[in-house]
Short mmCIF file of C-alpha atoms and ligand atoms in Angstrom, two decimals:
data_model
loop_
_atom_site.label_atom_id
_atom_site.label_comp_id
_atom_site.label_asym_id
_atom_site.label_seq_id
_atom_site.Cartn_x
_atom_site.Cartn_y
_atom_site.Cartn_z
CA MET A 3 0.19 -0.28 -0.68
CA LYS A 4 1.35 3.63 -0.91
CA VAL A 5 1.56 6.00 1.59
CA LEU A 6 2.02 9.78 0.78
CA LEU A 7 3.64 11.71 4.16
CA LEU A 8 3.40 15.78 4.01
CA GLU A 9 4.81 18.52 5.76
CA ASN A 10 7.86 16.76 6.94
CA ILE A 11 6.86 14.25 9.44
CA HIS A 12 9.50 12.62 11.80
CA PRO A 13 11.43 10.07 9.98
CA VAL A 14 10.65 7.50 12.91
CA ALA A 15 7.07 7.16 11.14
CA VAL A 16 8.79 6.47 7.56
CA GLU A 17 11.08 3.70 9.58
CA GLN A 18 7.94 2.09 11.04
CA LEU A 19 6.00 2.42 7.88
CA GLU A 20 8.57 0.88 5.77
CA ALA A 21 9.33 -1.74 8.31
CA ARG A 22 6.00 -3.10 7.80
CA GLY A 23 6.09 -3.04 4.32
CA PHE A 24 4.61 0.19 3.36
CA GLU A 25 5.33 2.18 0.27
CA VAL A 26 6.59 5.48 1.18
CA ASP A 27 6.67 9.21 0.01
CA LEU A 28 8.17 11.40 1.98
CA ARG A 29 7.51 15.27 1.23
CA ALA A 30 8.55 18.43 3.12
CA GLY A 31 5.81 20.81 2.58
CA SER A 32 1.86 20.72 2.35
CA LEU A 33 -0.40 20.60 -0.84
CA ALA A 34 -2.73 22.72 -1.84
CA GLU A 35 -6.27 21.09 -2.54
CA ASP A 36 -5.96 20.35 -6.78
CA ASP A 37 -1.76 19.21 -5.85
CA LEU A 38 -3.32 16.93 -3.01
CA ILE A 39 -5.86 15.45 -5.22
CA ALA A 40 -3.23 14.61 -7.88
CA ALA A 41 -0.85 13.23 -5.48
CA LEU A 42 -3.53 11.33 -3.72
CA ASP A 43 -4.00 8.89 -6.94
CA GLY A 44 -3.54 5.23 -5.77
CA VAL A 45 -2.60 6.15 -1.95
CA GLY A 46 -4.19 4.18 0.82
CA LEU A 47 -2.55 6.31 3.92
CA LEU A 48 -2.35 10.28 4.04
CA GLY A 49 -0.10 11.66 6.60
CA ILE A 50 -0.32 15.41 7.33
CA ARG A 51 0.15 17.97 10.14
CA SER A 52 -2.05 21.10 10.25
CA ASN A 53 -0.98 23.15 7.31
CA THR A 54 -2.70 20.88 4.69
CA HIS A 55 -6.29 20.49 4.47
CA VAL A 56 -7.99 17.92 3.35
CA THR A 57 -11.73 19.23 2.03
CA GLU A 58 -15.06 17.08 1.13
CA LYS A 59 -13.49 17.66 -2.74
CA VAL A 60 -10.19 15.97 -1.70
CA LEU A 61 -12.14 12.84 0.09
CA ALA A 62 -14.63 12.30 -3.14
CA SER A 63 -11.75 12.05 -5.63
CA ALA A 64 -9.42 9.63 -2.92
CA ASN A 65 -10.98 6.53 -3.92
CA GLU A 66 -8.22 4.39 -2.51
CA LEU A 67 -7.66 6.34 0.47
CA GLN A 68 -8.13 4.06 3.84
CA ALA A 69 -6.92 6.88 6.34
CA ILE A 70 -5.38 9.72 7.62
CA GLY A 71 -2.64 10.40 10.01
CA CYS A 72 -2.70 14.06 11.52
CA PHE A 73 0.82 14.29 13.05
CA CYS A 74 -0.24 17.06 15.41
CA ILE A 75 -2.92 17.17 18.16
CA GLY A 76 -5.59 19.32 16.08
CA THR A 77 -7.45 17.71 13.51
CA ASN A 78 -9.90 20.54 12.15
CA GLN A 79 -7.71 20.69 9.00
CA VAL A 80 -9.75 17.62 7.67
CA ASP A 81 -13.34 17.29 7.21
CA LEU A 82 -14.03 14.80 9.40
CA ALA A 83 -17.64 14.29 8.90
CA ALA A 84 -17.00 13.72 5.68
CA ALA A 85 -14.15 11.40 6.46
CA ALA A 86 -16.43 9.43 7.91
CA ALA A 87 -19.12 9.26 5.06
CA LYS A 88 -16.75 8.11 3.07
CA GLY A 89 -15.21 5.04 5.97
CA VAL A 90 -11.54 6.85 5.71
CA ALA A 91 -10.80 6.48 9.42
CA VAL A 92 -8.86 9.74 11.19
CA PHE A 93 -6.25 9.24 13.39
CA ASN A 94 -4.53 12.07 15.99
CA ALA A 95 -2.11 11.80 18.71
CA PRO A 96 -3.70 13.48 21.65
CA TYR A 97 -1.16 12.47 24.67
CA SER A 98 2.19 12.86 22.81
CA ASN A 99 3.29 15.96 23.73
CA THR A 100 1.79 16.40 27.64
CA ARG A 101 5.20 15.96 29.24
CA SER A 102 6.71 18.81 27.08
CA VAL A 103 3.53 21.09 28.09
CA VAL A 104 4.00 19.89 31.69
CA GLU A 105 7.71 20.43 31.74
CA LEU A 106 7.66 23.85 30.57
CA VAL A 107 5.01 24.97 33.11
CA ILE A 108 7.11 23.73 36.10
CA ALA A 109 10.18 25.64 34.48
CA GLU A 110 7.79 29.11 34.19
CA ILE A 111 6.77 28.26 38.04
CA VAL A 112 9.99 28.37 38.85
CA SER A 113 11.01 31.54 36.66
CA LEU A 114 8.27 33.48 38.16
CA ALA A 115 8.87 32.78 41.65
CA ARG A 116 12.43 34.13 41.10
CA ARG A 117 11.42 36.72 38.79
CA LEU A 118 14.01 35.52 36.25
CA PRO A 119 12.65 37.29 33.41
CA GLU A 120 13.50 40.88 34.66
CA LYS A 121 16.75 39.85 36.28
CA THR A 122 17.61 38.23 32.73
CA GLN A 123 16.47 41.32 31.15
CA ARG A 124 18.46 44.09 33.11
CA MET A 125 21.79 42.05 33.13
CA HIS A 126 21.43 42.04 29.23
CA ASP A 127 20.58 45.99 29.42
CA GLY A 128 24.10 45.95 31.60
CA VAL A 129 22.64 46.45 34.95
CA TRP A 130 24.07 44.42 38.03
CA ASP A 131 20.97 44.50 40.23
CA LYS A 132 21.38 41.93 43.14
CA SER A 133 18.76 41.45 45.54
CA ALA A 134 16.25 38.62 47.46
CA ARG A 135 13.44 40.92 46.51
CA GLY A 136 10.24 39.29 45.67
CA SER A 137 11.95 36.26 44.82
CA HIS A 138 10.91 32.66 46.41
CA GLU A 139 11.29 29.04 46.44
CA VAL A 140 8.38 27.38 45.16
CA ARG A 141 8.91 24.79 48.06
CA GLY A 142 5.74 24.74 50.24
CA ARG A 143 4.29 27.24 47.99
CA THR A 144 0.58 25.77 46.77
CA LEU A 145 -0.09 25.28 43.02
CA GLY A 146 -3.80 25.35 41.99
CA ILE A 147 -4.05 23.57 38.86
CA VAL A 148 -7.35 24.65 36.77
CA GLY A 149 -7.87 21.24 34.24
CA TYR A 150 -6.99 17.99 35.98
CA GLY A 151 -6.97 16.07 32.68
CA ASN A 152 -3.71 14.34 31.38
CA ILE A 153 -1.75 17.35 31.50
CA GLY A 154 -2.99 18.44 34.88
CA THR A 155 -2.12 15.34 36.46
CA GLN A 156 1.28 14.83 35.22
CA LEU A 157 1.90 18.51 36.46
CA SER A 158 0.22 17.84 39.67
CA ASN A 159 2.82 14.62 39.83
CA LEU A 160 6.06 16.89 39.18
CA ALA A 161 5.25 19.79 41.56
CA GLU A 162 4.77 17.68 44.37
CA SER A 163 8.07 16.30 43.96
CA MET A 164 9.50 19.81 44.18
CA GLY A 165 7.97 20.30 47.19
CA MET A 166 4.68 22.34 46.74
CA ARG A 167 1.60 21.80 47.98
CA VAL A 168 -1.25 21.01 44.68
CA VAL A 169 -5.14 21.92 44.89
CA PHE A 170 -6.84 21.38 41.65
CA TYR A 171 -10.53 22.41 40.25
CA ASP A 172 -12.25 20.52 37.60
CA THR A 173 -15.67 20.30 36.41
CA ALA A 174 -15.47 16.56 35.94
CA ASP A 175 -14.90 13.74 38.66
CA ARG A 176 -10.95 13.19 39.00
CA PRO A 177 -9.47 11.24 41.05
CA ALA A 178 -6.46 13.04 42.97
CA HIS A 179 -2.73 12.20 42.40
CA GLY A 180 -0.30 11.70 45.41
CA ASN A 181 -1.47 14.47 48.44
CA ALA A 182 -3.37 16.86 45.83
CA ARG A 183 -6.53 18.05 47.08
CA ARG A 184 -9.74 18.80 45.09
CA MET A 185 -11.35 22.07 45.36
CA ARG A 186 -15.09 22.32 45.49
CA SER A 187 -15.07 25.54 43.18
CA LEU A 188 -12.82 27.45 41.37
CA ASP A 189 -13.26 30.60 43.89
CA GLU A 190 -11.98 28.41 46.36
CA LEU A 191 -9.07 27.16 44.48
CA LEU A 192 -8.12 30.80 43.71
CA ALA A 193 -8.67 31.88 47.42
CA ILE A 194 -5.56 29.73 48.24
CA ALA A 195 -3.41 29.03 45.50
CA ASP A 196 -0.28 30.81 45.14
CA VAL A 197 0.29 29.80 41.60
CA VAL A 198 -2.95 29.28 39.50
CA SER A 199 -2.37 27.29 36.25
CA LEU A 200 -5.10 26.55 33.39
CA HIS A 201 -5.27 23.60 31.43
CA ILE A 202 -8.57 23.39 30.43
CA ASP A 203 -9.77 22.06 27.19
CA GLY A 204 -11.16 24.63 24.11
CA ARG A 205 -15.05 23.76 25.07
CA PRO A 206 -17.33 26.24 23.80
CA GLY A 207 -18.53 27.26 27.20
CA ASN A 208 -14.43 27.66 28.28
CA ALA A 209 -14.29 31.20 26.30
CA GLY A 210 -13.69 34.09 28.76
CA LEU A 211 -13.62 31.79 31.59
CA PHE A 212 -11.11 33.90 33.15
CA GLY A 213 -11.48 37.46 33.54
CA ALA A 214 -10.93 40.48 35.76
CA GLN A 215 -13.72 38.81 38.52
CA GLN A 216 -11.35 35.71 38.61
CA PHE A 217 -8.01 37.75 38.64
CA ALA A 218 -9.61 39.76 41.20
CA LYS A 219 -10.48 36.24 43.35
CA MET A 220 -6.34 35.13 43.03
CA LYS A 221 -4.35 36.11 45.87
CA PRO A 222 -2.36 39.38 46.47
CA ARG A 223 1.15 38.83 44.40
CA SER A 224 -0.11 34.98 43.14
CA MET A 225 1.19 34.25 40.02
CA PHE A 226 -0.82 33.01 36.46
CA ILE A 227 -0.18 30.84 33.77
CA ASN A 228 -2.27 29.93 30.86
CA ALA A 229 -0.62 27.10 28.46
CA SER A 230 -4.24 25.66 27.64
CA ARG A 231 -6.28 27.93 25.18
CA GLY A 232 -5.73 31.46 24.48
CA MET A 233 -9.65 32.30 24.20
CA VAL A 234 -9.76 31.50 27.82
CA VAL A 235 -8.05 34.43 29.31
CA ASP A 236 -8.91 38.06 29.09
CA ASP A 237 -5.58 39.59 28.36
CA VAL A 238 -6.52 43.09 29.06
CA ALA A 239 -8.32 42.03 32.73
CA LEU A 240 -4.62 40.64 33.18
CA ARG A 241 -2.68 43.54 32.07
CA ASP A 242 -4.56 45.66 34.47
CA HIS A 243 -3.86 43.21 37.47
CA LEU A 244 -0.09 42.82 36.64
CA LEU A 245 -0.11 46.56 36.27
CA SER A 246 -1.60 47.50 39.56
CA GLY A 247 0.77 44.74 40.94
CA HIS A 248 -2.00 42.38 42.32
CA ILE A 249 -0.66 39.73 40.04
CA ALA A 250 3.36 39.73 40.50
CA GLY A 251 3.64 37.17 37.48
CA ALA A 252 2.34 35.40 34.36
CA ALA A 253 3.36 32.84 31.62
CA LEU A 254 1.61 33.01 28.45
CA ASP A 255 2.01 30.24 25.98
CA VAL A 256 -1.43 30.62 24.26
CA PHE A 257 -2.95 33.55 22.75
CA PRO A 258 -6.86 34.67 21.80
CA VAL A 259 -5.29 35.69 18.52
CA GLU A 260 -1.75 34.10 17.32
CA PRO A 261 -0.07 35.05 13.95
CA LYS A 262 -0.44 32.39 11.27
CA ALA A 263 2.86 32.17 9.59
CA GLN A 264 6.48 31.92 11.15
CA GLY A 265 7.90 35.54 11.15
CA ASP A 266 4.69 37.13 11.34
CA PRO A 267 4.21 39.85 13.91
CA PHE A 268 3.00 39.09 17.37
CA GLU A 269 0.48 41.39 18.72
CA SER A 270 -0.62 41.20 22.83
CA VAL A 271 -1.37 43.68 25.48
CA LEU A 272 0.95 41.83 27.61
CA ARG A 273 3.93 42.79 25.49
CA GLY A 274 6.70 44.72 27.19
CA LEU A 275 5.62 43.90 31.03
CA ASP A 276 7.70 43.31 34.02
CA ASN A 277 8.05 39.68 35.03
CA VAL A 278 5.66 37.95 32.28
CA ILE A 279 6.97 35.37 30.00
CA LEU A 280 5.35 34.92 26.56
CA THR A 281 5.84 32.29 24.43
CA PRO A 282 4.92 31.34 20.70
CA HIS A 283 2.43 28.16 21.44
CA VAL A 284 5.67 26.03 21.75
CA GLY A 285 4.36 24.16 25.09
CA GLY A 286 4.38 20.99 23.42
CA SER A 287 6.94 21.53 20.56
CA THR A 288 9.90 19.71 21.49
CA GLN A 289 12.01 16.99 19.39
CA GLU A 290 10.81 14.44 22.07
CA ALA A 291 7.08 15.06 21.42
CA GLN A 292 7.70 15.21 17.61
CA GLU A 293 9.37 11.72 17.80
CA GLU A 294 6.65 10.25 19.88
CA ILE A 295 3.90 12.10 17.26
CA GLY A 296 5.52 10.09 14.75
CA TRP A 297 5.94 6.80 15.95
CA PHE A 298 2.21 6.97 17.87
CA VAL A 299 0.48 8.26 14.29
CA SER A 300 2.40 5.86 12.20
CA GLY A 301 1.80 3.13 14.42
CA LYS A 302 -2.08 3.63 14.41
CA LEU A 303 -1.96 3.88 10.66
CA THR A 304 -0.33 0.40 10.08
CA GLY A 305 -2.90 -0.93 13.10
CA PHE A 306 -5.82 0.14 11.18
CA ALA A 307 -4.20 -1.07 8.00
CA LEU A 308 -2.96 -4.34 8.81
CA GLU A 309 -5.30 -5.05 11.83
CA GLY A 310 -8.36 -3.19 11.53
CA GLY A 311 -7.81 -1.39 14.66
CA THR A 312 -9.41 1.92 15.27
CA ALA A 313 -8.98 2.65 18.82
CA LEU A 314 -8.48 6.27 19.45
CA SER A 315 -10.08 7.23 15.67
CA VAL A 316 -11.45 10.83 15.94
CA ASN A 317 -14.53 9.73 13.44
CA LEU A 318 -14.96 6.41 13.31
CA PRO A 319 -16.12 3.54 15.76
CA THR A 320 -13.37 2.62 17.91
CA VAL A 321 -12.63 -0.80 18.30
CA ALA A 322 -9.25 -1.67 20.01
CA ALA A 323 -9.00 -4.50 17.75
CA PRO A 324 -6.43 -7.44 19.76
CA PRO A 325 -3.52 -8.40 17.67
CA LEU A 326 -4.11 -10.55 14.52
CA ALA A 327 -3.29 -14.28 16.17
CA ALA A 328 -3.53 -17.49 13.08
CA GLY A 329 -6.80 -17.07 11.60
CA HIS A 330 -8.76 -14.67 9.51
CA ARG A 331 -10.55 -11.27 10.31
CA ILE A 332 -13.45 -9.43 8.80
CA GLY A 333 -13.72 -5.53 9.06
CA PHE A 334 -17.53 -4.26 8.18
CA LEU A 335 -17.88 -0.85 8.43
CA HIS A 336 -22.06 0.06 7.87
CA HIS A 337 -24.58 2.37 8.66
CA ASN A 338 -25.63 2.12 12.46
CA VAL A 339 -29.01 0.44 12.12
CA PRO A 340 -30.33 -2.38 14.32
CA GLY A 341 -30.13 -5.43 13.16
CA VAL A 342 -27.03 -5.60 11.29
CA LEU A 343 -24.70 -7.44 13.79
CA ALA A 344 -27.25 -10.19 13.38
CA ALA A 345 -27.41 -10.11 10.13
CA VAL A 346 -23.66 -10.34 9.79
CA ASN A 347 -23.75 -13.73 12.28
CA ALA A 348 -25.99 -15.37 10.18
CA LEU A 349 -24.30 -15.31 7.40
CA LEU A 350 -21.14 -16.44 9.14
CA ALA A 351 -23.33 -19.31 10.61
CA GLU A 352 -24.54 -20.50 6.70
CA GLU A 353 -20.99 -20.75 5.77
CA GLY A 354 -20.65 -22.65 8.88
CA ASP A 355 -17.51 -20.37 10.01
CA ASN A 356 -16.56 -20.88 13.94
CA VAL A 357 -15.88 -16.89 15.17
CA THR A 358 -13.30 -16.87 17.78
CA GLY A 359 -13.64 -13.14 18.51
CA GLN A 360 -15.54 -10.46 17.60
CA HIS A 361 -15.83 -6.31 18.32
CA LEU A 362 -18.78 -4.02 17.68
CA SER A 363 -18.38 -0.30 18.07
CA THR A 364 -20.73 2.28 17.13
CA ARG A 365 -20.50 6.21 16.64
CA ASP A 366 -23.22 8.38 15.46
CA GLU A 367 -24.57 7.15 12.20
CA LEU A 368 -22.03 4.42 11.78
CA GLY A 369 -20.94 0.69 13.17
CA TYR A 370 -17.94 -1.12 12.87
CA VAL A 371 -17.75 -4.72 13.65
CA VAL A 372 -14.27 -6.97 13.49
CA THR A 373 -15.10 -10.21 13.46
CA ASP A 374 -11.99 -13.50 13.81
CA ALA A 375 -12.78 -16.62 12.73
CA ALA A 376 -11.16 -19.18 12.04
CA GLU A 377 -11.61 -19.74 8.34
CA ARG A 378 -11.68 -17.46 5.40
CA LEU A 379 -14.88 -16.14 4.60
CA SER A 380 -16.03 -17.47 1.02
CA ALA A 381 -16.07 -15.34 -1.98
CA GLY A 382 -19.73 -15.51 -2.21
CA ALA A 383 -20.20 -14.81 1.31
CA LEU A 384 -17.85 -11.78 0.83
CA GLU A 385 -19.62 -10.53 -1.46
CA ARG A 386 -22.82 -10.59 0.22
CA LEU A 387 -21.54 -8.63 2.67
CA ARG A 388 -20.17 -6.16 0.79
CA THR A 389 -23.31 -5.92 -1.28
CA SER A 390 -25.25 -5.70 1.67
CA GLU A 391 -27.71 -2.72 2.23
CA HIS A 392 -25.84 -1.02 5.07
CA CYS A 393 -22.30 -1.46 4.33
CA LEU A 394 -19.66 1.23 3.72
CA TRP A 395 -16.94 -1.34 3.25
CA VAL A 396 -15.77 -4.98 4.21
CA ARG A 397 -11.90 -5.27 4.48
CA THR A 398 -10.19 -9.14 5.30
CA TRP A 399 -7.04 -9.72 6.99
CA GLU A 400 -5.08 -13.14 7.85
CA SER A 401 -2.32 -14.17 10.04
N1 NAD B 11 0.53 24.88 24.69
C1 NAD B 11 0.39 23.77 24.16
O1 NAD B 11 1.45 23.79 23.26
C2 NAD B 11 0.02 22.51 24.32
C3 NAD B 11 0.40 21.42 23.63
C4 NAD B 11 -0.98 20.64 24.02
C5 NAD B 11 -1.85 20.70 25.12
N2 NAD B 11 -2.83 21.84 24.88
C6 NAD B 11 -3.56 22.46 25.78
O2 NAD B 11 -4.40 21.96 26.76
C7 NAD B 11 -5.23 21.60 27.61
C8 NAD B 11 -5.49 20.38 28.23
O3 NAD B 11 -5.01 19.37 27.54
P1 NAD B 11 -5.20 17.77 28.36
O4 NAD B 11 -4.38 17.07 27.19
O5 NAD B 11 -4.86 17.74 29.77
O6 NAD B 11 -7.02 17.90 28.38
P2 NAD B 11 -7.74 16.91 28.77
O7 NAD B 11 -8.66 16.82 27.77
O8 NAD B 11 -6.89 15.66 29.45
O9 NAD B 11 -8.44 17.37 30.11
C9 NAD B 11 -8.63 18.82 30.35
C10 NAD B 11 -9.65 18.87 31.71
O10 NAD B 11 -10.15 20.23 31.46
C11 NAD B 11 -11.03 19.86 32.53
N3 NAD B 11 -12.33 21.01 32.38
C12 NAD B 11 -12.87 21.43 30.79
N4 NAD B 11 -13.46 22.76 31.35
C13 NAD B 11 -13.30 23.18 32.59
C14 NAD B 11 -13.53 24.26 33.52
N5 NAD B 11 -14.72 25.17 32.83
N6 NAD B 11 -13.25 24.18 34.61
C15 NAD B 11 -12.50 22.95 35.75
N7 NAD B 11 -12.19 21.94 34.32
C16 NAD B 11 -12.81 21.74 33.22
C17 NAD B 11 -12.06 18.93 31.98
O11 NAD B 11 -12.92 17.70 32.61
C18 NAD B 11 -10.56 17.80 31.62
O12 NAD B 11 -10.19 17.12 32.73
C19 NAD B 11 -6.17 21.86 26.28
O13 NAD B 11 -6.37 22.82 26.18
C20 NAD B 11 -4.72 21.34 24.89
O14 NAD B 11 -5.34 21.91 23.77
C21 NAD B 11 -1.78 22.90 24.93
#
């Protein structure tokens, strides 16, 4: 099967795909719509990052395409609904850069507590200003984590290992790690945290979550960090509280409006303030994260193409198919209507085929059933499945 990888995907992806027998065409840049349509002729798997847009028109003409790997976190560059309607699986790497974000935040907590941004700036300006004024250890201070998911929980563990007290607030029920304490409300957290760090997701209700009222409720001389989503924070309100001295320092990695291209100018009301760290959305951008993303997503693509597994797909029903042991596997993607599973099993029974394992999952309008069988399904039975009313596709694999 042919694989097209665009946008400088990490070489580890090529290694994994080639080792499993795929023919890889690796290209540095992204492709515009018509060029992408031409390049996808005969391609079974496509790998992209965030600059390649896979539109409905692209999908409509990509007749051999089985899966798209987004070698990044976001997937809104792909028309997910059109891909699902065509039975094309889309995968991404939701967890591969978690550790990178956490390490940046740990560095920022220490940097802000020691007022490193202004100290280093003064040294570059040629001023020797040796003083402990406003500098603190982080040991024994309280970190308030808002959003206790993948990133929030890892941050909790690392912060505790530096001797910080950790409190957290999450709208979902999340178990506390280590000695961390759950807060019943955001206000309760804001009242006791020396550092507040946001790690919530980008659901629409979170827009503008953190504004003047929330900054006012933070402890005097506390610090604020946002490496989650730019739209959750009112930067003007943050600027006001930094200028008044109520907030002693802040680190921002994400912004309500971010420049589109490398080298574009960056505008923000937070530029030029003391003890403020501004970084260009690099929380998850490390060599280690890129390698992990390359390995993870190419693994998802090979797992789907060679064994039918859709675990963590962002648009198809998810089936974590076990490794294909000795035997035969049938993957059947269909419209999610009652009776399809019964019909598949009736057909297998008619064939006298012994089912050794079966997994079904549904998602919105689609259902996916993976059946392991002792015998290869006859050509006639396969044809009956392929031409059945609710079928999107049938694929078979054997070990
Ligand atoms: N800066 C970067 O480069 C970078 C890299 C990776 C992820 N991120 C961002 O970091 C954030 C966290 O990522 P994650 O993988 O930990 O996500 P996650 O989905 O695992 O965790 C998010 C948590 O926030 C909670 N939550 C949502 N809204 C909330 C609210 N209003 N109040 C309290 N809790 C709330 C959810 O219940 C969930 O537990 C996301 O917004 C993600 O986009 C940024």
